[in-house]
Amino acid sequence: MQNVLPPYDRLTAWLSSRLPEGLALLITRVALAGIFWRSGRTKVEEGTALSIKEATYFLFEYEYIGLPLPVDLAVPLATYAEHLFPILLVLGLFTRFAALSLLLMTLVIQFFVYPEAWWATHILWVAMAAILVSRGGGLFSADRLLASRRAK
C-alpha cells in the first residue's frame, strides 16, 4: 500500500495545481455560458443582436406566470442578462459577479418557472455557478490578467 500512495499523492497534487484547475474552470465557464447564451438567443429575432421577439413577451406572460416581476421588465432583463453574463464568463471577466448573477437567475427559474427541473437540470447549473463564485475565473481568465497587472 505504501508503494501506491506516493504516485497517487503526486497525481492528486498535480491535479490540484493551477494548470488543471485553470482548465477545469475554463471548461466550467464555457459550459455555463453556453446554457444561458443559447437560451438568450431564443428570445431575440434571428439575425439581430438584441431585438426581442414578440413571442418572448407572450412566453413570459402565459407560460412563466409565476415570475415576481412585470413582463415588460422581466423580458428585457432576462434577455440582456442571458447575453451579457455568458460573454463575461467566456472572457473570465468579473467571473464571480457573472456566475452569481446566473446563479440567482437559475434560482428564480427554479422557484418561479420550472420547479420540477431541480434534479434534472438546475442542480447542475447551480453547481457550476457555485464553483465559479467560490474559485473565480482561474488561470485562463481576464480576471487573472487584471489581478496580475494590479499586483505590479
mmCIF file of C-alpha atoms in Angstrom:
data_model
loop_
_atom_site.group_PDB
_atom_site.id
_atom_site.type_symbol
_atom_site.label_atom_id
_atom_site.label_comp_id
_atom_site.label_asym_id
_atom_site.label_seq_id
_atom_site.Cartn_x
_atom_site.Cartn_y
_atom_site.Cartn_z
ATOM 1 C CA MET A 1 0.000 0.000 0.000
ATOM 2 C CA GLN A 2 2.889 2.379 0.684
ATOM 3 C CA ASN A 3 4.127 1.974 -2.916
ATOM 4 C CA VAL A 4 0.749 3.031 -4.277
ATOM 5 C CA LEU A 5 0.283 6.193 -2.202
ATOM 6 C CA PRO A 6 3.283 8.280 -3.343
ATOM 7 C CA PRO A 7 2.287 8.147 -7.062
ATOM 8 C CA TYR A 8 -1.315 8.810 -6.080
ATOM 9 C CA ASP A 9 -0.233 11.713 -3.887
ATOM 10 C CA ARG A 10 1.856 13.174 -6.739
ATOM 11 C CA LEU A 11 -1.039 12.793 -9.163
ATOM 12 C CA THR A 12 -3.524 14.464 -6.838
ATOM 13 C CA ALA A 13 -1.036 17.248 -6.095
ATOM 14 C CA TRP A 14 -0.623 17.901 -9.824
ATOM 15 C CA LEU A 15 -4.387 17.693 -10.465
ATOM 16 C CA SER A 16 -4.979 20.336 -7.819
ATOM 17 C CA SER A 17 -2.308 22.666 -9.210
ATOM 18 C CA ARG A 18 -3.010 25.850 -11.174
ATOM 19 C CA LEU A 19 -2.953 24.402 -14.696
ATOM 20 C CA PRO A 20 -5.536 21.594 -14.301
ATOM 21 C CA GLU A 21 -7.685 23.809 -12.093
ATOM 22 C CA GLY A 22 -7.476 26.615 -14.665
ATOM 23 C CA LEU A 23 -8.562 24.245 -17.438
ATOM 24 C CA ALA A 24 -11.444 22.916 -15.320
ATOM 25 C CA LEU A 25 -12.601 26.444 -14.523
ATOM 26 C CA LEU A 26 -12.347 27.458 -18.184
ATOM 27 C CA ILE A 27 -14.487 24.478 -19.216
ATOM 28 C CA THR A 28 -16.978 25.261 -16.448
ATOM 29 C CA ARG A 29 -17.190 28.901 -17.543
ATOM 30 C CA VAL A 30 -17.807 27.942 -21.174
ATOM 31 C CA ALA A 31 -20.352 25.258 -20.242
ATOM 32 C CA LEU A 32 -22.418 27.563 -18.034
ATOM 33 C CA ALA A 33 -22.136 30.414 -20.520
ATOM 34 C CA GLY A 34 -23.333 28.161 -23.332
ATOM 35 C CA ILE A 35 -26.510 27.212 -21.493
ATOM 36 C CA PHE A 36 -27.578 30.799 -20.916
ATOM 37 C CA TRP A 37 -26.301 32.147 -24.260
ATOM 38 C CA ARG A 38 -28.396 29.624 -26.201
ATOM 39 C CA SER A 39 -31.424 30.484 -24.092
ATOM 40 C CA GLY A 40 -30.863 34.190 -24.695
ATOM 41 C CA ARG A 41 -30.595 33.679 -28.446
ATOM 42 C CA THR A 42 -34.066 32.058 -28.497
ATOM 43 C CA LYS A 43 -35.513 35.292 -27.146
ATOM 44 C CA VAL A 44 -34.305 37.586 -29.955
ATOM 45 C CA GLU A 45 -35.159 37.941 -33.621
ATOM 46 C CA GLU A 46 -32.928 35.811 -35.822
ATOM 47 C CA GLY A 47 -30.228 37.851 -37.492
ATOM 48 C CA THR A 48 -30.346 40.628 -34.905
ATOM 49 C CA ALA A 49 -28.114 41.276 -31.930
ATOM 50 C CA LEU A 50 -30.725 42.026 -29.280
ATOM 51 C CA SER A 51 -34.093 42.725 -30.910
ATOM 52 C CA ILE A 52 -36.504 40.884 -28.628
ATOM 53 C CA LYS A 53 -39.191 38.754 -30.288
ATOM 54 C CA GLU A 54 -42.859 39.403 -29.591
ATOM 55 C CA ALA A 55 -43.124 35.677 -28.871
ATOM 56 C CA THR A 56 -40.782 36.162 -25.921
ATOM 57 C CA TYR A 57 -43.243 38.562 -24.291
ATOM 58 C CA PHE A 58 -46.029 36.061 -24.948
ATOM 59 C CA LEU A 59 -43.959 33.246 -23.379
ATOM 60 C CA PHE A 60 -43.247 35.281 -20.252
ATOM 61 C CA GLU A 61 -46.871 36.370 -19.953
ATOM 62 C CA TYR A 62 -48.544 32.997 -20.439
ATOM 63 C CA GLU A 63 -46.008 30.307 -19.537
ATOM 64 C CA TYR A 64 -43.733 31.939 -16.963
ATOM 65 C CA ILE A 65 -46.703 33.200 -14.980
ATOM 66 C CA GLY A 66 -45.098 32.842 -11.551
ATOM 67 C CA LEU A 67 -42.373 35.435 -12.031
ATOM 68 C CA PRO A 68 -42.338 38.154 -9.362
ATOM 69 C CA LEU A 69 -41.609 40.904 -11.942
ATOM 70 C CA PRO A 70 -43.874 42.510 -14.540
ATOM 71 C CA VAL A 71 -43.444 41.012 -18.006
ATOM 72 C CA ASP A 72 -42.298 44.333 -19.509
ATOM 73 C CA LEU A 73 -39.393 44.358 -17.049
ATOM 74 C CA ALA A 74 -38.667 40.615 -16.852
ATOM 75 C CA VAL A 75 -38.279 40.072 -20.602
ATOM 76 C CA PRO A 76 -35.532 42.611 -21.305
ATOM 77 C CA LEU A 77 -33.758 41.842 -18.008
ATOM 78 C CA ALA A 78 -33.655 38.112 -18.733
ATOM 79 C CA THR A 79 -32.756 38.581 -22.397
ATOM 80 C CA TYR A 80 -29.921 41.016 -21.787
ATOM 81 C CA ALA A 81 -28.628 39.048 -18.789
ATOM 82 C CA GLU A 82 -28.532 35.867 -20.881
ATOM 83 C CA HIS A 83 -26.321 37.700 -23.355
ATOM 84 C CA LEU A 84 -24.088 39.802 -21.102
ATOM 85 C CA PHE A 85 -23.174 37.336 -18.363
ATOM 86 C CA PRO A 86 -22.179 34.483 -20.716
ATOM 87 C CA ILE A 87 -19.850 36.859 -22.568
ATOM 88 C CA LEU A 88 -18.276 37.866 -19.262
ATOM 89 C CA LEU A 89 -17.901 34.201 -18.288
ATOM 90 C CA VAL A 90 -16.221 33.175 -21.529
ATOM 91 C CA LEU A 91 -13.795 36.062 -21.166
ATOM 92 C CA GLY A 92 -13.333 35.316 -17.489
ATOM 93 C CA LEU A 93 -14.061 38.966 -16.759
ATOM 94 C CA PHE A 94 -15.856 39.709 -13.479
ATOM 95 C CA THR A 95 -16.345 35.946 -13.272
ATOM 96 C CA ARG A 96 -17.651 35.817 -9.731
ATOM 97 C CA PHE A 97 -20.218 38.558 -10.395
ATOM 98 C CA ALA A 98 -21.378 36.968 -13.664
ATOM 99 C CA ALA A 99 -21.626 33.496 -12.102
ATOM 100 C CA LEU A 100 -23.504 34.853 -9.073
ATOM 101 C CA SER A 101 -25.921 36.652 -11.393
ATOM 102 C CA LEU A 102 -26.582 33.451 -13.341
ATOM 103 C CA LEU A 103 -26.925 31.539 -10.072
ATOM 104 C CA LEU A 104 -29.627 33.965 -8.967
ATOM 105 C CA MET A 105 -31.316 33.655 -12.371
ATOM 106 C CA THR A 106 -31.249 29.879 -12.001
ATOM 107 C CA LEU A 107 -32.909 30.105 -8.596
ATOM 108 C CA VAL A 108 -35.623 32.389 -9.991
ATOM 109 C CA ILE A 109 -36.217 29.918 -12.823
ATOM 110 C CA GLN A 110 -36.250 27.044 -10.327
ATOM 111 C CA PHE A 111 -38.697 28.562 -7.869
ATOM 112 C CA PHE A 112 -40.978 30.560 -10.148
ATOM 113 C CA VAL A 113 -40.889 28.942 -13.599
ATOM 114 C CA TYR A 114 -39.861 25.278 -13.602
ATOM 115 C CA PRO A 115 -39.890 23.952 -10.026
ATOM 116 C CA GLU A 116 -39.864 20.345 -11.259
ATOM 117 C CA ALA A 117 -36.492 20.770 -13.001
ATOM 118 C CA TRP A 118 -34.216 20.743 -9.924
ATOM 119 C CA TRP A 119 -32.629 17.282 -10.164
ATOM 120 C CA ALA A 120 -32.749 17.051 -13.934
ATOM 121 C CA THR A 121 -31.204 20.416 -14.762
ATOM 122 C CA HIS A 122 -30.938 23.225 -12.270
ATOM 123 C CA ILE A 123 -28.737 21.490 -9.723
ATOM 124 C CA LEU A 124 -26.042 21.229 -12.408
ATOM 125 C CA TRP A 125 -26.320 24.927 -13.230
ATOM 126 C CA VAL A 126 -26.142 25.779 -9.523
ATOM 127 C CA ALA A 127 -23.079 23.561 -9.087
ATOM 128 C CA MET A 128 -21.234 25.180 -11.998
ATOM 129 C CA ALA A 129 -22.132 28.691 -10.856
ATOM 130 C CA ALA A 130 -21.180 27.931 -7.246
ATOM 131 C CA ILE A 131 -17.750 26.657 -8.286
ATOM 132 C CA LEU A 132 -17.145 29.825 -10.290
ATOM 133 C CA VAL A 133 -18.375 32.081 -7.495
ATOM 134 C CA SER A 134 -16.094 30.376 -5.000
ATOM 135 C CA ARG A 135 -12.996 29.836 -7.186
ATOM 136 C CA GLY A 136 -13.206 32.674 -9.707
ATOM 137 C CA GLY A 137 -12.184 32.529 -13.353
ATOM 138 C CA GLY A 138 -8.909 30.706 -12.845
ATOM 139 C CA LEU A 139 -5.620 30.822 -14.676
ATOM 140 C CA PHE A 140 -7.096 31.399 -18.148
ATOM 141 C CA SER A 141 -9.233 34.450 -17.426
ATOM 142 C CA ALA A 142 -9.231 38.194 -17.888
ATOM 143 C CA ASP A 143 -9.692 38.445 -14.122
ATOM 144 C CA ARG A 144 -6.285 36.790 -13.695
ATOM 145 C CA LEU A 145 -4.664 39.228 -16.134
ATOM 146 C CA LEU A 146 -6.197 42.202 -14.346
ATOM 147 C CA ALA A 147 -5.092 40.882 -10.960
ATOM 148 C CA SER A 148 -1.515 40.369 -12.152
ATOM 149 C CA ARG A 149 -1.419 43.916 -13.587
ATOM 150 C CA ARG A 150 -2.733 45.372 -10.332
ATOM 151 C CA ALA A 151 -0.062 43.468 -8.399
ATOM 152 C CA LYS A 152 2.728 45.096 -10.440
#
